[in-house]
Tab-separated table of C-alpha atoms in Angstrom:
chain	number	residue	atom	x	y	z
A	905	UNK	CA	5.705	10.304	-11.127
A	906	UNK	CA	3.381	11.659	-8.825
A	907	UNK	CA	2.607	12.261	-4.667
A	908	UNK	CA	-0.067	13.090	-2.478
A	909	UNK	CA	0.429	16.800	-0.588
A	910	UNK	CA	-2.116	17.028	2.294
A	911	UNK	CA	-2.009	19.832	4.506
A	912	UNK	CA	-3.190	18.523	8.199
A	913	UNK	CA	-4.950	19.421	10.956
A	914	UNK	CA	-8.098	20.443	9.600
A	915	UNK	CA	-11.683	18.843	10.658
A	916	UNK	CA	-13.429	16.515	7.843
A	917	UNK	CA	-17.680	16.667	7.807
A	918	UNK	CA	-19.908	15.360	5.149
A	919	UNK	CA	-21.109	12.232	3.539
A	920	UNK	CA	-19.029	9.627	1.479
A	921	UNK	CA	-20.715	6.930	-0.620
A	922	UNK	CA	-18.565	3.803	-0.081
A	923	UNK	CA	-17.863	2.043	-4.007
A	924	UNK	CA	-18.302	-2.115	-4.582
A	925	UNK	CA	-15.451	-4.134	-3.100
A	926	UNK	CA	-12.606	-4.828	-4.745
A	927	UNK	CA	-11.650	-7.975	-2.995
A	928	UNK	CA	-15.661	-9.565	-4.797
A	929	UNK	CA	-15.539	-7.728	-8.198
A	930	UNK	CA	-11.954	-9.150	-9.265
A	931	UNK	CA	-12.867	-12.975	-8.392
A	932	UNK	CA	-16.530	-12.464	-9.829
A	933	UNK	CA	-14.321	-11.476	-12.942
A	934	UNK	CA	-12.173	-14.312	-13.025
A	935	UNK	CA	-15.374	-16.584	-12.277
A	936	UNK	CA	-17.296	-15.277	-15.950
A	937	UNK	CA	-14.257	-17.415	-17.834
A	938	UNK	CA	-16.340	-20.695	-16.592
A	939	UNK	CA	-19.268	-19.631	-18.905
A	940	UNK	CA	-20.198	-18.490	-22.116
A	941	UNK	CA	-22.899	-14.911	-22.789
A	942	UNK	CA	-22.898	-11.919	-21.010
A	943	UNK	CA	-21.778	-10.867	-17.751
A	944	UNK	CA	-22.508	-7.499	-16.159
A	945	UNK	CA	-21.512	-6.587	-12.868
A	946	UNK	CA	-22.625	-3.123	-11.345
A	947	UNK	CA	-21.112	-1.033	-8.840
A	948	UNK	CA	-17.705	-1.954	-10.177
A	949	UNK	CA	-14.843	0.502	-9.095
A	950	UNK	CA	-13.095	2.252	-11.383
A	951	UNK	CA	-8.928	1.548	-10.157
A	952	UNK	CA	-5.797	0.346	-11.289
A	953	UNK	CA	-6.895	-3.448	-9.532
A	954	UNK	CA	-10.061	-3.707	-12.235
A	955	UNK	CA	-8.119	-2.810	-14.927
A	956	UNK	CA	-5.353	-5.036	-14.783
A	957	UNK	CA	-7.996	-7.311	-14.322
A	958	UNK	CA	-9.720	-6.082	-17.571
A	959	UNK	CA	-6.152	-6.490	-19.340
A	960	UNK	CA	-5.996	-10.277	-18.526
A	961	UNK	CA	-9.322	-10.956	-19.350
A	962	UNK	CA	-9.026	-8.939	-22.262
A	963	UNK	CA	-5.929	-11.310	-23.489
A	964	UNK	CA	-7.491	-14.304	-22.668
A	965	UNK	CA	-10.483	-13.131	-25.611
A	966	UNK	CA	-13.116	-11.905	-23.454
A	967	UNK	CA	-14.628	-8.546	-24.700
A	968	UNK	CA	-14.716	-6.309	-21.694
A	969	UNK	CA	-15.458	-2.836	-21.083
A	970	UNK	CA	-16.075	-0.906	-17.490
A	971	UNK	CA	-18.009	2.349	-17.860
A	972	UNK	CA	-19.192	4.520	-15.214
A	973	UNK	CA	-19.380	1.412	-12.676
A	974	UNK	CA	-20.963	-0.943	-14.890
A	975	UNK	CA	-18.295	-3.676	-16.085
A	976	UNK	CA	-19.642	-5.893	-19.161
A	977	UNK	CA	-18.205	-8.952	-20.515
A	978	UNK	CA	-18.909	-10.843	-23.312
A	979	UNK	CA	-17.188	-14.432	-22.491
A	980	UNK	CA	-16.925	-16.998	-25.828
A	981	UNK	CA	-13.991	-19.023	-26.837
A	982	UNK	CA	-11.097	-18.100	-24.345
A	983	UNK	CA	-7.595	-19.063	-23.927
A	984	UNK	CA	-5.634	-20.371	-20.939
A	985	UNK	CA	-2.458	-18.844	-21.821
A	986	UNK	CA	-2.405	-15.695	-19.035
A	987	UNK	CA	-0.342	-12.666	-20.283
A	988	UNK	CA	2.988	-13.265	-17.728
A	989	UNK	CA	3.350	-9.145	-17.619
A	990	UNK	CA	-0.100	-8.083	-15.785
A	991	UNK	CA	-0.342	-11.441	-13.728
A	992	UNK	CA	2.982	-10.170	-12.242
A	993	UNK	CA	1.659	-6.846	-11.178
A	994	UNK	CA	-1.372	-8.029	-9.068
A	995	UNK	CA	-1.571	-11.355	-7.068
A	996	UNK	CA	-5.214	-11.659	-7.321
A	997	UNK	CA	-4.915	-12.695	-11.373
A	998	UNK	CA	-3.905	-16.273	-9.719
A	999	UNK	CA	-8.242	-16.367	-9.337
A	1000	UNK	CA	-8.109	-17.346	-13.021
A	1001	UNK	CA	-6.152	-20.524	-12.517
A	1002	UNK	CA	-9.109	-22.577	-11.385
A	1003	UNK	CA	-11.992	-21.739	-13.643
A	1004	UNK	CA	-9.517	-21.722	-16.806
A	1005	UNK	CA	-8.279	-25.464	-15.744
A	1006	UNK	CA	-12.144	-26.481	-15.146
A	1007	UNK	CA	-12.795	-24.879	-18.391
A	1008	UNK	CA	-10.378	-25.872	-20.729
A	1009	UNK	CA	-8.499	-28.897	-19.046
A	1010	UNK	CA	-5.584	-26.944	-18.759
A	1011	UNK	CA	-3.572	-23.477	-18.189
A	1012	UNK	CA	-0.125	-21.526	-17.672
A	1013	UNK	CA	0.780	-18.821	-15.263
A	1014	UNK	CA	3.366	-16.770	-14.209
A	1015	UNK	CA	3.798	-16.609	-10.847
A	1016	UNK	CA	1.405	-13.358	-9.571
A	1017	UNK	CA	2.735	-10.091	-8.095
A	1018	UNK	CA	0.861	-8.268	-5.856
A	1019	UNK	CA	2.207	-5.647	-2.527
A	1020	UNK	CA	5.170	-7.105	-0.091
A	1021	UNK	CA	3.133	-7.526	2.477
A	1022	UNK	CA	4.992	-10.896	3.873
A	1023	UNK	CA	4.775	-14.728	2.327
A	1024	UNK	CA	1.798	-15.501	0.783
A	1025	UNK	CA	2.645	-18.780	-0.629
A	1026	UNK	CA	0.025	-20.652	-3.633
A	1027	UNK	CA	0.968	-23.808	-2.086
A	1028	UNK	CA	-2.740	-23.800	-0.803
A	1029	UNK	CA	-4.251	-23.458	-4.422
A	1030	UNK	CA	-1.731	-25.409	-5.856
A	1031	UNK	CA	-2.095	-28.710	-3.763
A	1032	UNK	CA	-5.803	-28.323	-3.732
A	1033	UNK	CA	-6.474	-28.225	-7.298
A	1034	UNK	CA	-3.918	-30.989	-7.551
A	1035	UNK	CA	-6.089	-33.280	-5.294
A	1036	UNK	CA	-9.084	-32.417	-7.442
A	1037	UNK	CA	-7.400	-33.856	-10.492
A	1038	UNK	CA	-4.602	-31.265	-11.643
A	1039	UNK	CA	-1.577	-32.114	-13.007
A	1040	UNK	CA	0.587	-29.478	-11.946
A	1041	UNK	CA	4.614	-28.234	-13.539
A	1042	UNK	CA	6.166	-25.404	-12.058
A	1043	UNK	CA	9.352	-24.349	-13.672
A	1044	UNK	CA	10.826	-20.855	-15.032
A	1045	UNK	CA	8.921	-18.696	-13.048
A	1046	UNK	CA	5.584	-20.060	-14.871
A	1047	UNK	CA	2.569	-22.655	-13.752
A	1048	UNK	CA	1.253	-24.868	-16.213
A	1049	UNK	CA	-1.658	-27.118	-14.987
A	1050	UNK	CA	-3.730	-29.945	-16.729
A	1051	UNK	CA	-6.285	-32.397	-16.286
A	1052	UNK	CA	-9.151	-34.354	-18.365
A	1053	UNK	CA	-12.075	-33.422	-16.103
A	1054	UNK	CA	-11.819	-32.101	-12.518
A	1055	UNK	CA	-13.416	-34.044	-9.998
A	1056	UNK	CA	-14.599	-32.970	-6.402
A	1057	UNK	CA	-13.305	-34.222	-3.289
A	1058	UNK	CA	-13.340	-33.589	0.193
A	1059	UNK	CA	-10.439	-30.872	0.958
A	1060	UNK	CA	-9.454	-29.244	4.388
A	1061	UNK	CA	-7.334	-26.474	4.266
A	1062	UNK	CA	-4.597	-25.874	6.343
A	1063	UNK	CA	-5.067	-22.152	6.665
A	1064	UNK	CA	-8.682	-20.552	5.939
A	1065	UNK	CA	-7.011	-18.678	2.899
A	1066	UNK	CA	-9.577	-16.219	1.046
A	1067	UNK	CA	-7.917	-16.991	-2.400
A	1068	UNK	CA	-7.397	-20.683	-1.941
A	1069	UNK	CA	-11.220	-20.767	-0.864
A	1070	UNK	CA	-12.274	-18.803	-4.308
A	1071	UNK	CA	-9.612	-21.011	-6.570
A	1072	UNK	CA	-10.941	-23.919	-5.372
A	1073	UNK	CA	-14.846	-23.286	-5.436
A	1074	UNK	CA	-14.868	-21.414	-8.587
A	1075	UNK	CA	-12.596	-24.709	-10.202
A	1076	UNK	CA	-14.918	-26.647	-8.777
A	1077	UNK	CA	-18.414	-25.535	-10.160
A	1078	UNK	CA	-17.176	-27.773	-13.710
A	1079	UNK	CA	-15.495	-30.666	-11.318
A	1080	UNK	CA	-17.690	-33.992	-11.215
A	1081	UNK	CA	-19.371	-35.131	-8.186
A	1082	UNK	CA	-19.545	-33.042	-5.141
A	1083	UNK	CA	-16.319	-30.741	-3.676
A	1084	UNK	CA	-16.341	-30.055	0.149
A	1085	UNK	CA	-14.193	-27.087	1.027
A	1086	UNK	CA	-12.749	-27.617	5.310
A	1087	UNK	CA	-11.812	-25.146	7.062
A	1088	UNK	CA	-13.224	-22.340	4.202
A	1089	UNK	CA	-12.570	-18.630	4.507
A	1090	UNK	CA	-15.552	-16.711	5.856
A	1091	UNK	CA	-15.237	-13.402	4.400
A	1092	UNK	CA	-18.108	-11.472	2.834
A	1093	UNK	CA	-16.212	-11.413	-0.607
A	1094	UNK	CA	-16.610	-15.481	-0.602
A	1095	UNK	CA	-20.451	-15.183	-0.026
A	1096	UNK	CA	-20.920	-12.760	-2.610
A	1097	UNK	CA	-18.615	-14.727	-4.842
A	1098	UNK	CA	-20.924	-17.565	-4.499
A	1099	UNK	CA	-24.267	-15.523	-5.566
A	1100	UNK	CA	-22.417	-14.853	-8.352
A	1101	UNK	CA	-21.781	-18.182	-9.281
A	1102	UNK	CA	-25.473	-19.760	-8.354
A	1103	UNK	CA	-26.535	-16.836	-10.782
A	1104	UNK	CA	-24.210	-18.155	-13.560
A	1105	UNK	CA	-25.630	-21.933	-12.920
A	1106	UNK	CA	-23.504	-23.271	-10.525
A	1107	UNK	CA	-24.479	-24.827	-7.600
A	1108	UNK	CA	-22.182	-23.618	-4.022
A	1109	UNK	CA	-23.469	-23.489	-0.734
A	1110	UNK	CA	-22.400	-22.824	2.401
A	1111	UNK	CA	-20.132	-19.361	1.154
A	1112	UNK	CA	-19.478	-17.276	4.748
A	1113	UNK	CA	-19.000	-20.509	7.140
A	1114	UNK	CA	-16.419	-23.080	7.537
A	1115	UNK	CA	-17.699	-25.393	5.315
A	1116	UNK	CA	-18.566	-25.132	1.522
A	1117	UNK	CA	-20.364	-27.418	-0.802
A	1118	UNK	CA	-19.767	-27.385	-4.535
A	1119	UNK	CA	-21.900	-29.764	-6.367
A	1120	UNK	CA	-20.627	-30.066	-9.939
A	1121	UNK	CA	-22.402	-28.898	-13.334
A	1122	UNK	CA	-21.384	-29.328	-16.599
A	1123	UNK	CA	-19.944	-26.362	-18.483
A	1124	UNK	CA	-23.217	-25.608	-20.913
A	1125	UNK	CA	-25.088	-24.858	-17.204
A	1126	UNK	CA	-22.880	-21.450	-16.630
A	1127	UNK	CA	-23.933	-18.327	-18.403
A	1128	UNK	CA	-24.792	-15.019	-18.492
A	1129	UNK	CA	-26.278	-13.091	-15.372
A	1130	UNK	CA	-26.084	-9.352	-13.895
A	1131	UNK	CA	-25.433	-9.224	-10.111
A	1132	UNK	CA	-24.335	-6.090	-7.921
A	1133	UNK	CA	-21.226	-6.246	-5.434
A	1134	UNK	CA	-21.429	-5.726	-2.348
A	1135	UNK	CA	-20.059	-2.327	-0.822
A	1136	UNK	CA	-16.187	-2.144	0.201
A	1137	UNK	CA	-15.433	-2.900	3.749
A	1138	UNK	CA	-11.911	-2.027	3.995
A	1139	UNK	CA	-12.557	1.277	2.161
A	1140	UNK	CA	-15.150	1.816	4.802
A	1141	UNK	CA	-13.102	0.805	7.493
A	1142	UNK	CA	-10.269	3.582	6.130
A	1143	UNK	CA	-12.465	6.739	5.701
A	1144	UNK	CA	-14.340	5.458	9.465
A	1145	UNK	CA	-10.735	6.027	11.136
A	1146	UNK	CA	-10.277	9.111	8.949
A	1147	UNK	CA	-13.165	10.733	10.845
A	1148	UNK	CA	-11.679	9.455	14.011
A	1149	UNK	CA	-8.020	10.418	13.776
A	1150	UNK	CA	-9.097	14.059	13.220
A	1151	UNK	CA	-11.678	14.164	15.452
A	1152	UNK	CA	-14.915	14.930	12.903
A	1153	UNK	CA	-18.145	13.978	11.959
A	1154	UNK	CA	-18.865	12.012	8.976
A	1155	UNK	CA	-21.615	10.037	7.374
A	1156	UNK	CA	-21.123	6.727	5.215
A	1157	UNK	CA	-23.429	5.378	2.841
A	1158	UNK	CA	-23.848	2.309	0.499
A	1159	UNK	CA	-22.241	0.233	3.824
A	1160	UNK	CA	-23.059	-3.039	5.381
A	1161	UNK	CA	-22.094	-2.441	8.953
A	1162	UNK	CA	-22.083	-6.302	9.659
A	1163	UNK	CA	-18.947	-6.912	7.610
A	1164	UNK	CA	-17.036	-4.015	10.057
A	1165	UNK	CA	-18.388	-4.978	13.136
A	1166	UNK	CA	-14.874	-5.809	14.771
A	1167	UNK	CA	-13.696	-2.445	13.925
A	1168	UNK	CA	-17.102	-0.452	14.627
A	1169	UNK	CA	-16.432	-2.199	18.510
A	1170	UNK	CA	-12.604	-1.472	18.089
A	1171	UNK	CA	-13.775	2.344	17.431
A	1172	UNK	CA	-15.789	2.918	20.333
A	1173	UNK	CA	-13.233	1.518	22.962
A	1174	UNK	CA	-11.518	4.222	20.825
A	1175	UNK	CA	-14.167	7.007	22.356
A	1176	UNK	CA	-15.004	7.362	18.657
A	1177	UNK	CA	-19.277	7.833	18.805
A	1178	UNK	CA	-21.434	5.792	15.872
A	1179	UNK	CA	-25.091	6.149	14.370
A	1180	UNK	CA	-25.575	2.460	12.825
A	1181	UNK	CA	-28.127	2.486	10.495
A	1182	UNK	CA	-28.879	-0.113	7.708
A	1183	UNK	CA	-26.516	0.667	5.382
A	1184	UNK	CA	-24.980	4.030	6.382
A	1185	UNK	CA	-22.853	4.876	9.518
A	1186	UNK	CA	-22.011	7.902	10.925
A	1187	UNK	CA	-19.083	8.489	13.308
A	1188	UNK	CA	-17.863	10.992	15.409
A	1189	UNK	CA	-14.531	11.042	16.513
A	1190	UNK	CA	-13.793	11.497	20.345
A	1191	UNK	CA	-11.965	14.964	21.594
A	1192	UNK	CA	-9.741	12.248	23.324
A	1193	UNK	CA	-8.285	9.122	21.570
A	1194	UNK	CA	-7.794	6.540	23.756
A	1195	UNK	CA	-5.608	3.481	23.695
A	1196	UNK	CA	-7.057	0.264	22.042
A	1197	UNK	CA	-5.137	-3.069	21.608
A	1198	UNK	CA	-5.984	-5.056	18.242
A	1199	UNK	CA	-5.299	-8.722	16.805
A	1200	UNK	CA	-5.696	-9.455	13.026
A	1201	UNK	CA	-7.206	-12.758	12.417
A	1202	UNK	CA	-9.534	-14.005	9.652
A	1203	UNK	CA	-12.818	-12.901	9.005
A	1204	UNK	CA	-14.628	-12.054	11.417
A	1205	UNK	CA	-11.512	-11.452	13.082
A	1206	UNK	CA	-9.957	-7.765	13.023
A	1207	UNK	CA	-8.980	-7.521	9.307
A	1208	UNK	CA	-5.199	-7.135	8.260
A	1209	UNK	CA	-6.048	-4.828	5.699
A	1210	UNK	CA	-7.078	-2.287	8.568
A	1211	UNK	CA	-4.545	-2.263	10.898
A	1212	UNK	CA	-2.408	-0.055	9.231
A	1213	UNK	CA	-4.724	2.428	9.795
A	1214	UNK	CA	-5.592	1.803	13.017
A	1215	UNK	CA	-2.318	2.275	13.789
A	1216	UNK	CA	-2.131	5.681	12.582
A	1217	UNK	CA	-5.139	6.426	14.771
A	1218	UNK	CA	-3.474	4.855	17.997
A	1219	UNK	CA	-0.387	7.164	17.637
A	1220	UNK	CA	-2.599	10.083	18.657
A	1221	UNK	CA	-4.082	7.906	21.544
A	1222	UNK	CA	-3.445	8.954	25.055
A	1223	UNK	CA	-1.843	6.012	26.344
A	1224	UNK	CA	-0.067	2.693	24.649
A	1225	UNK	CA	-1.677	0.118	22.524
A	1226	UNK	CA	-0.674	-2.998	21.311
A	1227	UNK	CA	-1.273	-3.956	17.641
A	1228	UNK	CA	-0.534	-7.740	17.096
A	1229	UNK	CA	-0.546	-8.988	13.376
A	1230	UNK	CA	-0.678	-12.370	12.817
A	1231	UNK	CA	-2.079	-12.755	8.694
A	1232	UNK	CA	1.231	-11.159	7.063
A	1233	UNK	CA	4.720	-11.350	8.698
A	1234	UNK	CA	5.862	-8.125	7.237
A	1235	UNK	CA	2.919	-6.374	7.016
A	1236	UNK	CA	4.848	-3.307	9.248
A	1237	UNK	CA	6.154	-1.217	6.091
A	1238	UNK	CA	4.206	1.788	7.256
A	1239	UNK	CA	5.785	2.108	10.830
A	1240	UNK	CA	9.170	3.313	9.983
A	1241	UNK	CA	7.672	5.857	7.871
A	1242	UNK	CA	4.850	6.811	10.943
A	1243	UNK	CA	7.569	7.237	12.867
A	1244	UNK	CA	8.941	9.907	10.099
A	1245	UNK	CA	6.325	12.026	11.008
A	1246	UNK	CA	6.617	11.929	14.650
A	1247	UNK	CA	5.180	8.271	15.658
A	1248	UNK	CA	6.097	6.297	18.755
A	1249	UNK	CA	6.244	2.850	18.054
A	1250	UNK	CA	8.101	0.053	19.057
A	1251	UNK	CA	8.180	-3.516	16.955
A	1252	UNK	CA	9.150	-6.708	18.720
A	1253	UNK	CA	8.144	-9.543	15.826
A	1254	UNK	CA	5.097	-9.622	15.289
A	1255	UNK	CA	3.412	-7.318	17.286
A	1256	UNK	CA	4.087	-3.419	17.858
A	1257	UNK	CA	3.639	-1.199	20.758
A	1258	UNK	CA	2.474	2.196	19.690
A	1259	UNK	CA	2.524	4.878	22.782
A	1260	UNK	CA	0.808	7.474	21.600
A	1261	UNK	CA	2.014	11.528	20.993
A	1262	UNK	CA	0.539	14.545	21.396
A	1263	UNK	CA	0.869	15.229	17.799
A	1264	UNK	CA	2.225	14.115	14.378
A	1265	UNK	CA	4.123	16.471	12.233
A	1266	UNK	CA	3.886	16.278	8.095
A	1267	UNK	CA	6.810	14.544	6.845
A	1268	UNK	CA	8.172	13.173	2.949
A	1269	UNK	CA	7.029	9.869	3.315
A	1270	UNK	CA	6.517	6.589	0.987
A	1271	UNK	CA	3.585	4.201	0.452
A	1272	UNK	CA	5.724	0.838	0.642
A	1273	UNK	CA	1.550	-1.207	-0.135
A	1274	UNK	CA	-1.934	-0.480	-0.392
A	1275	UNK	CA	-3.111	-0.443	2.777
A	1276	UNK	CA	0.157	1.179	4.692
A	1277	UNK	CA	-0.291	4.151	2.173
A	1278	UNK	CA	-3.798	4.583	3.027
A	1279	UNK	CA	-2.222	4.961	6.979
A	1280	UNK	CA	-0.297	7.427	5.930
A	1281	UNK	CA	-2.873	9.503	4.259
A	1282	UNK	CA	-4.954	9.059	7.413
A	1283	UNK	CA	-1.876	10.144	9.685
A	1284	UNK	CA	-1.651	13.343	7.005
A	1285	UNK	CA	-4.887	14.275	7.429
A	1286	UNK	CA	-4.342	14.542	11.446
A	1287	UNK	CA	-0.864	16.006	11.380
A	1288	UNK	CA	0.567	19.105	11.940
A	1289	UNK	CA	1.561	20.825	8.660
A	1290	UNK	CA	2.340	19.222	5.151
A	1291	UNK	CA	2.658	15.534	4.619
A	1292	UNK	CA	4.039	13.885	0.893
A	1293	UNK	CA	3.236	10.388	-0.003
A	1294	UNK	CA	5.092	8.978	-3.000
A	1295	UNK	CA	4.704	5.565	-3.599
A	1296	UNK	CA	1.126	6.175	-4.789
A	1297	UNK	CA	0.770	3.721	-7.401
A	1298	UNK	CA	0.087	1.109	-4.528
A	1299	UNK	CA	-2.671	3.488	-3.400
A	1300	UNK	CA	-4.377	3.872	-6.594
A	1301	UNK	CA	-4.413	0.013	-6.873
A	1302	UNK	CA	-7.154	-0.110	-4.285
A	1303	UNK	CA	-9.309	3.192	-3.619
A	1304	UNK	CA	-11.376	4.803	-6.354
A	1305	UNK	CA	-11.488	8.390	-6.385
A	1306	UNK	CA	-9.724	8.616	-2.940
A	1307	UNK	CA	-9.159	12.142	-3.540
A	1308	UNK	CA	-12.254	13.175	-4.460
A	1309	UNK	CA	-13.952	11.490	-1.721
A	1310	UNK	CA	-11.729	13.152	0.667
A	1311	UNK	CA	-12.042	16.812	-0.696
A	1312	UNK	CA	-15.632	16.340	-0.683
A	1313	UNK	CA	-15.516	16.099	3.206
A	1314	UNK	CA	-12.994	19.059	3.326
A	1315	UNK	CA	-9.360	17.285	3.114
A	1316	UNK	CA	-6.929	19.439	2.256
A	1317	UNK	CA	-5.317	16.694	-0.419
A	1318	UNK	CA	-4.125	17.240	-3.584
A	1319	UNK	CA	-2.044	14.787	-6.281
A	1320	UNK	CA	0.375	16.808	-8.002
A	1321	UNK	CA	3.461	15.484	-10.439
A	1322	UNK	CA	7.002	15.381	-8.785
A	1323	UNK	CA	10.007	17.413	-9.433
């Protein structure tokens, strides 16, 4: 077992290069299994997410190696038996469900993992790939779906799920006729996703508003491509409030400031300062935080995978915020342990009032997900004396190098083994 010691308090400076995004590079991954050659994918980061990734894909016969950010795949004959043990440990191995069951007619899963973060049902993906032909058995913790040949329909989703949007495009590529996705998720990811696939032969259009089109190809039309991801938004996002929770200077670069632009407004009602540039930002944090209420919605909504951390920054504000989440229902693991380290914060449902303090002191405190252990680290880096984080395996899942990045810019962070 390990935990993160970080000794707080002192200012960051420098320059962090932001890696691809992990929310594009697992579906891309899950989207080679609809064709046959190679596949190589650059930019790729190098955590526990991608891996387990690699692992499944690895089972299912594709050859698959990811060195130093390049991940190649050699896709042939595959299987659509999933390996229950690794789909359990990360929810986004669902992804494969749709382009096995366009692929081969058929498939079995176990029911994914992933953090507690609140019900996220696959009802969506389920009933969706049901209405494009699917014959679907869930029993015994596993989900076995079949059909002869997909075939596209017109489908509205209730919610404008990111997964459910990617399960159902990807299935559809192989479907015959034309698919129409309602009420599609807009994120970034989805966009990217689709280059991906148009690369590959497919034909998707429409990726980033509410409405995608998905005209069918046959199977012999996907193959092999290169393509690089897009940079990491939420990884941006984090080391952004890092610089503004301890009042410093930094520089990003390899950034697309369009996919942040909620939070880049969010910051400067903050009294954080930003340089936009292209694709680098630099912020500097204001002497004086001050209070800023937030709402997660979809993209291009506040995300939900950055509120944790604006939290942390808001319990240093001068004055009370509200922080209403309304993606996750228990996405408020990390508030119990904020208030550990000296936090003022109030939940009522689903929304928390966070008055701010004059200062946080370093406390023993656990990651409970990704995202709330990436507030604490932020909260760390601004407190007074020495924070520990266990519960780092859900941090790993989702920042590469984190450490690195943040001794690089002066962090006083180290990973050391318990006991």
């Amino acid at each position: 077992m390990q935990k993160l010691v970080i000794e707080g308090g002192y200012p960051l400076s420098g320059t962090i290069r932001i890696s691809g995004a992990k929310n594009a590079v697992l579906k891309m991954m899950a989207a080679a299994l609809l064709g046959k050659g190679k596949f190589v994918i650059y930019d790729v980061p190098a955590i526990k997410d991608v891996y387990t990734m690699l692992g499944v894909l690895t089972t299912l016969g594709v050859e698959a190696k990811l060195q130093d950010s390049v991940l190649t795949m050699e896709v042939d004959q595959v299987s659509g038996d999933t390996p229950t043990e690794l789909v359990q440990e990360m929810r986004a191995s669902i992804q494969v469900m749709g382009p096995l069951l366009a692929r081969l007619g058929w498939v079995r899963i176990a029911k994914p993992g992933g953090c507690a973060i609140g019900d996220r049902p696959i009802d969506l993906h389920l009933q969706n790939l049901a209405r494009l032909g699917a014959v679907i058995d869930e029993s015994h913790g596993f989900i076995t779906a079949r059909c002869q040949r997909l075939t596209g329909q017109e489908i509205s989703l209730d919610y404008p799920s990111v997964g459910a949007t990617e399960n159902i495009m990807m299935a559809a590529t192989l479907a015959k006729g034309k698919t129409v996705i309602h009420n599609a998720a807009r994120e970034p990811e989805i966009v990217d996703v689709q280059n991906f696939l148009n690369q590959m032969g497919a034909h998707v259009y429409g990726a980033g508003t509410s409405v995608i089109v998905v005209e069918g190809v046959d199977q012999d039309h996907l193959g092999s491509t290169e393509y690089t991801v897009i940079p990491d938004r939420i990884e941006a996002g984090t080391y952004l409030i890092a610089g503004a929770i301890t009042q410093s200077k930094i520089t990003l670069e390899n950034v697309i400031p369009q996919h942040i632009q909620v939070l880049l407004s969010k910051l400067l009602e903050a009294n954080a300062k930003l340089t936009v540039g292209l694709n680098r930002i630099t912020l500097e944090g204001g002497k004086t935080i001050l209070p800023t209420n937030i709402i997660t919605l979809p993209y291009p909504g506040f995300a939900t995978d950055l509120q944790p951390q604006f939290m942390s920054l808001m319990t240093l504000a001068d004055g009370s915020s509200v922080i209403k989440e309304t993606v996750y229902s228990h996405r408020f693991g990390h508030v119990e342990e904020l208030r550990r380290m000296g936090a003022n914060i109030q939940v009522d449902s689903n929304s928390a009032i966070v008055r701010g303090v004059k200062q946080l002191t370093g406390a023993r405190v656990k990651a409970t997900d990704l995202r709330a252990g990436a507030a604490l680290i932020l909260a760390g880096l601004a407190a007074k004396g020495t924070t520990e984080i266990t519960g780092i395996e859900h941090i790993v899942r989702g920042y590469e190098k984190l450490v690195d990045k943040l001794r690089s810019i002066g962090a006083k962070i180290e990973l050391v083994s318990e006991g």
